[in-house]
PDB file of C-alpha atoms in Angstrom:
ATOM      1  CA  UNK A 901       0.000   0.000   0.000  1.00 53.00           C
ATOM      2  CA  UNK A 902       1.373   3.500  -0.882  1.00 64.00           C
ATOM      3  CA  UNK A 903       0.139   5.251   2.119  1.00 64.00           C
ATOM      4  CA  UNK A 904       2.219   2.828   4.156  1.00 65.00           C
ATOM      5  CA  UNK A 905       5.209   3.120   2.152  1.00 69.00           C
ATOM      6  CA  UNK A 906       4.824   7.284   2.480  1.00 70.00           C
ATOM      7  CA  UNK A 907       4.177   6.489   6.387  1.00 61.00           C
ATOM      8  CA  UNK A 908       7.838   4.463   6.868  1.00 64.00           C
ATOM      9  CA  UNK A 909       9.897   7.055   4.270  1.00 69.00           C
ATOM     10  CA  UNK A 910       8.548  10.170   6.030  1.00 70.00           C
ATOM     11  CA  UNK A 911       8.659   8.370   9.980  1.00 64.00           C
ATOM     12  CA  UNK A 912       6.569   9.584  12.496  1.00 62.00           C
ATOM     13  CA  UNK A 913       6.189  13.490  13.693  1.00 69.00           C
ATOM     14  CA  UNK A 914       7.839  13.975  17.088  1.00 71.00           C
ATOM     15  CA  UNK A 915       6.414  16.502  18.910  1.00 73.00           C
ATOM     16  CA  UNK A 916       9.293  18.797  21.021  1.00 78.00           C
ATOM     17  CA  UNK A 917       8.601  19.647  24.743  1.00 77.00           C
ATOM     18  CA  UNK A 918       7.050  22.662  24.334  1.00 79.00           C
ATOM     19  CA  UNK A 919       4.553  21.677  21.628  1.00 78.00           C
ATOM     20  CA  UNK A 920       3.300  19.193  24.090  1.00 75.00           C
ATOM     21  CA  UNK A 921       3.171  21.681  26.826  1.00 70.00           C
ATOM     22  CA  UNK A 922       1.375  23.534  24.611  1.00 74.00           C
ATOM     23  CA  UNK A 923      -0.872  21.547  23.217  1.00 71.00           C
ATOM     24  CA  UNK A 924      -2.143  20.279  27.285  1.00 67.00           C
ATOM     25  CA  UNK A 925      -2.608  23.376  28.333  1.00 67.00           C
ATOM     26  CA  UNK A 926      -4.366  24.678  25.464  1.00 63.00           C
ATOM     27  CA  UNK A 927      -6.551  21.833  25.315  1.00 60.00           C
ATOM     28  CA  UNK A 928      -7.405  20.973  28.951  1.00 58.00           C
ATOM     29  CA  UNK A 929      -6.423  23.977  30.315  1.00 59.00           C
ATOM     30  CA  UNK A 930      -4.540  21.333  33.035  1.00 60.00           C
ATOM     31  CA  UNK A 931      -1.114  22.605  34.335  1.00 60.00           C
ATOM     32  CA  UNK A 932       1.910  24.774  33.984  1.00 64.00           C
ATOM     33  CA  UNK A 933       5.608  23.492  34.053  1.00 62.00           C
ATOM     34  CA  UNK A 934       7.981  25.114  36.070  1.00 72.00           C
ATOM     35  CA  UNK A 935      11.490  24.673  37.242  1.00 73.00           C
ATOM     36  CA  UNK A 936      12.629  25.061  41.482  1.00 78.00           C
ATOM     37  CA  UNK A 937      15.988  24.596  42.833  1.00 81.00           C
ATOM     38  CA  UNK A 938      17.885  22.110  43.985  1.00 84.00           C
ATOM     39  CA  UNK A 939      16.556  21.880  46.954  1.00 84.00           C
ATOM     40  CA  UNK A 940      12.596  21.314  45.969  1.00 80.00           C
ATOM     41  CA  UNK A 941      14.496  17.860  43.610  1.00 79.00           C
ATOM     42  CA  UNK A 942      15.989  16.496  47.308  1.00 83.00           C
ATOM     43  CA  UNK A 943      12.619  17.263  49.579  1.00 84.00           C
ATOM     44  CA  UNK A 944      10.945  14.762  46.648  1.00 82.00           C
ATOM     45  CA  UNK A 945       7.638  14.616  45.961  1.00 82.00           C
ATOM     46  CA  UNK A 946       6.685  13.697  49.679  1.00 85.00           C
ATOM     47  CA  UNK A 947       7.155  17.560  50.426  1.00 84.00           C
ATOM     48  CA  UNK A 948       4.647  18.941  47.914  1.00 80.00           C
ATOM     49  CA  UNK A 949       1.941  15.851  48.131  1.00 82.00           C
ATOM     50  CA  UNK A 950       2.173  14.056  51.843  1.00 84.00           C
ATOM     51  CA  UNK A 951       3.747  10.921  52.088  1.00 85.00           C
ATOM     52  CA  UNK A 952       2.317   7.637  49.748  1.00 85.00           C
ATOM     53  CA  UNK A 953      -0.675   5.412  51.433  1.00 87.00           C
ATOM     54  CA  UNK A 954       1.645   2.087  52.191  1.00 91.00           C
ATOM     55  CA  UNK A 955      -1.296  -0.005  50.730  1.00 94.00           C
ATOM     56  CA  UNK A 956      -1.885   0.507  46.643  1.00 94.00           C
ATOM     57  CA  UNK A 957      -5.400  -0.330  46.694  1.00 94.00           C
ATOM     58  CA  UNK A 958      -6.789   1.271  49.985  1.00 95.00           C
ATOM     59  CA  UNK A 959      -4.264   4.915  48.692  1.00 93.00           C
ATOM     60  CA  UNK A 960      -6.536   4.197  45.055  1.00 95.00           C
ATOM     61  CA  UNK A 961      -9.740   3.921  47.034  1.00 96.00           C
ATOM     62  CA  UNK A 962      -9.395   6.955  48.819  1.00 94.00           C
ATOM     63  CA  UNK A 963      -7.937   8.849  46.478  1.00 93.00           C
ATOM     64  CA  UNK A 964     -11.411   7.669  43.540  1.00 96.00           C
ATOM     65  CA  UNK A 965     -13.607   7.896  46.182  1.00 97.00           C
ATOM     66  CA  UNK A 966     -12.969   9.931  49.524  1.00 95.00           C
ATOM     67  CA  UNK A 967     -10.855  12.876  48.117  1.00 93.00           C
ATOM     68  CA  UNK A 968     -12.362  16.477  48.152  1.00 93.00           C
ATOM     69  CA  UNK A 969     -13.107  16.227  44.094  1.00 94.00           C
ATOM     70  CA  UNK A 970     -14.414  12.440  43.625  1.00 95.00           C
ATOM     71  CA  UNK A 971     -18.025  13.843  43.030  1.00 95.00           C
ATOM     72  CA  UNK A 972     -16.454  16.429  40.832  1.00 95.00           C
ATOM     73  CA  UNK A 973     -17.852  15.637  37.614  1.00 95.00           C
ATOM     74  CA  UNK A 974     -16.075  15.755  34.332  1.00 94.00           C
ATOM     75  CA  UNK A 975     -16.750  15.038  30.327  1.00 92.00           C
ATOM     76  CA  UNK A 976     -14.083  12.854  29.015  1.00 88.00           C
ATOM     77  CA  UNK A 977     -12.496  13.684  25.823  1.00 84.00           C
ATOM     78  CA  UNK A 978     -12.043  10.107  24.404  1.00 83.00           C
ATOM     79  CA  UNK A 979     -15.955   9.038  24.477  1.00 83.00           C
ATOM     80  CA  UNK A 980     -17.616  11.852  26.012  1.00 87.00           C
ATOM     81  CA  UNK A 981     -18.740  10.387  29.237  1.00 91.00           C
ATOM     82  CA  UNK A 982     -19.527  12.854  31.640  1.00 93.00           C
ATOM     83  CA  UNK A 983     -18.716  11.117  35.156  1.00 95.00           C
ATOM     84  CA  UNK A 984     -16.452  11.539  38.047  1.00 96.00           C
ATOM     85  CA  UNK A 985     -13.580   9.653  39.749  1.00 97.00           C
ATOM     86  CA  UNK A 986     -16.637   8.194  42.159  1.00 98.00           C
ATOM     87  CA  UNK A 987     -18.391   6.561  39.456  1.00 97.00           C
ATOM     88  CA  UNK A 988     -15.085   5.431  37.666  1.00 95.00           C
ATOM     89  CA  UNK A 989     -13.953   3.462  40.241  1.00 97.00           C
ATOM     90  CA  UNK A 990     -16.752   1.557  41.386  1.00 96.00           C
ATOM     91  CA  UNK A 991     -17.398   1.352  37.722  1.00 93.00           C
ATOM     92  CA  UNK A 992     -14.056  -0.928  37.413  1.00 92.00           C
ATOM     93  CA  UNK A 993     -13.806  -1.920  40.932  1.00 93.00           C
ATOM     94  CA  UNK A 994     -17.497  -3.550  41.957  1.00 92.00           C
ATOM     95  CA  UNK A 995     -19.886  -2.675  39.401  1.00 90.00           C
ATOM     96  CA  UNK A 996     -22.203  -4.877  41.189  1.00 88.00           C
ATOM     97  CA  UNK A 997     -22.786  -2.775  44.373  1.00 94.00           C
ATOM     98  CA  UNK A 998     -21.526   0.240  42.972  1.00 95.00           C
ATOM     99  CA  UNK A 999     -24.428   2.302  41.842  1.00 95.00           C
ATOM    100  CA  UNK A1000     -25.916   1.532  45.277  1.00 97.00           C
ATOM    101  CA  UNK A1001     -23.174   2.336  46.904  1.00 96.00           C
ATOM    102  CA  UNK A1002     -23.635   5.700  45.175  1.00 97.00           C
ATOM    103  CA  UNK A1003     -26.889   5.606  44.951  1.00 96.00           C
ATOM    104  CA  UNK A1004     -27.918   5.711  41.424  1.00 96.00           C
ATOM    105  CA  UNK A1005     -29.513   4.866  39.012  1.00 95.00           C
ATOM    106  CA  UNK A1006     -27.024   3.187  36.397  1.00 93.00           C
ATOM    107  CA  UNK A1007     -23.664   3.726  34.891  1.00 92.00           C
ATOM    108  CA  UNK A1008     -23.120   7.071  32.590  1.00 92.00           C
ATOM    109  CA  UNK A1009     -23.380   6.216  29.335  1.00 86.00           C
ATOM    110  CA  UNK A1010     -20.563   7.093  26.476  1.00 83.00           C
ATOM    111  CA  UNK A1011     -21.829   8.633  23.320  1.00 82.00           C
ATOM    112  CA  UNK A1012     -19.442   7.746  21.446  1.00 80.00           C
ATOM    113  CA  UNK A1013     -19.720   4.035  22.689  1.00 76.00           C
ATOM    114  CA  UNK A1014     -23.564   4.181  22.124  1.00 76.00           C
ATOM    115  CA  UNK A1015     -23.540   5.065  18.382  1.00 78.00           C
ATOM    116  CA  UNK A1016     -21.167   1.948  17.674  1.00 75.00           C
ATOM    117  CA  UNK A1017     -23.574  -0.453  19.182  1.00 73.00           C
ATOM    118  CA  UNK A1018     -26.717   1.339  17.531  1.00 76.00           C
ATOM    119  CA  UNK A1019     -24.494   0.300  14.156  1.00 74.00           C
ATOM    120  CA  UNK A1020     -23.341  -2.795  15.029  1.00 69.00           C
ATOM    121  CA  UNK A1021     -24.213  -6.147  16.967  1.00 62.00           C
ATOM    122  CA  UNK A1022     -21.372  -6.551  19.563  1.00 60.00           C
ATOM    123  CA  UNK A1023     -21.654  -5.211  22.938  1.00 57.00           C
ATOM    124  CA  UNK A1024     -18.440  -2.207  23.100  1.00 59.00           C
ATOM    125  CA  UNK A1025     -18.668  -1.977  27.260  1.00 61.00           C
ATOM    126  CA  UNK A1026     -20.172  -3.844  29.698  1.00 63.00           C
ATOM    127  CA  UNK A1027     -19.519  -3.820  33.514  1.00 62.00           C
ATOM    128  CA  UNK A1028     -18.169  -7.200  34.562  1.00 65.00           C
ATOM    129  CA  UNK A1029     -17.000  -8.079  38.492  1.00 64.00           C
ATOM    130  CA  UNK A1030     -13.300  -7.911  38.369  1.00 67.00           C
ATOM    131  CA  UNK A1031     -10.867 -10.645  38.302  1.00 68.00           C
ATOM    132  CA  UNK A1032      -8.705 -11.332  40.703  1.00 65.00           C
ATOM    133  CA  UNK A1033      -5.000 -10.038  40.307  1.00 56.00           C
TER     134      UNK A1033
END
């Protein structure tokens, strides 16, 4: 196929550091780089954010479902969902007892998701328990 061929001679665009800083904070409006001294790179990370939960899953939990913005709600820019971290997690987590848990009605829907089944026969996303790691 040509369009191949064109895609291998030419290689891929790499975007430089400040097009991608660009671009994310055009787009989402989400955060500003900036440099501090040497002594912000030695205090780590623990300084600015607290230290890390010791347990993965219980630091996840709280930080989907207990933190000051899980009910903040949000439209993704992949499918156009417009849910929170809340919803996500339970969503994944235990879709079972989830929406009672948050006490609604059913899972947000994705438009995007919604027009492929309307044009096609397979089920795009269902919630299923989850498997054990």
């Amino acid at each position: 196929d040509s369009g191949l061929q064109e895609m291998l001679d030419n290689g891929p665009e790499v975007a430089s550091s400040e097009q991608l800083h660009e671009k994310f904070l055009g787009e989402f409006n989400a955060f500003s780089l900036s440099l501090h001294g040497i002594s912000a790179f030695y205090s780590g990370l623990e300084r600015l954010i607290g230290h890390p939960q010791p347990d993965v899953f219980e630091g996840m939990l709280d930080e989907h479902t207990k933190k000051a913005d899980a009910k903040a709600f949000f439209t993704s820019s992949n499918y156009g969902t417009h849910t929170c971290s809340a919803i996500e997690w339970y969503f994944v987590v235990d879709p079972e007892s989830g929406l009672e848990i948050l006490e609604i009605d059913s899972w947000p829907d994705d438009p995007k998701i919604a027009q492929l089944r309307e044009s096609s026969s397979n089920d795009c996303k269902v919630a299923r328990p989850r498997m054990p790691l």
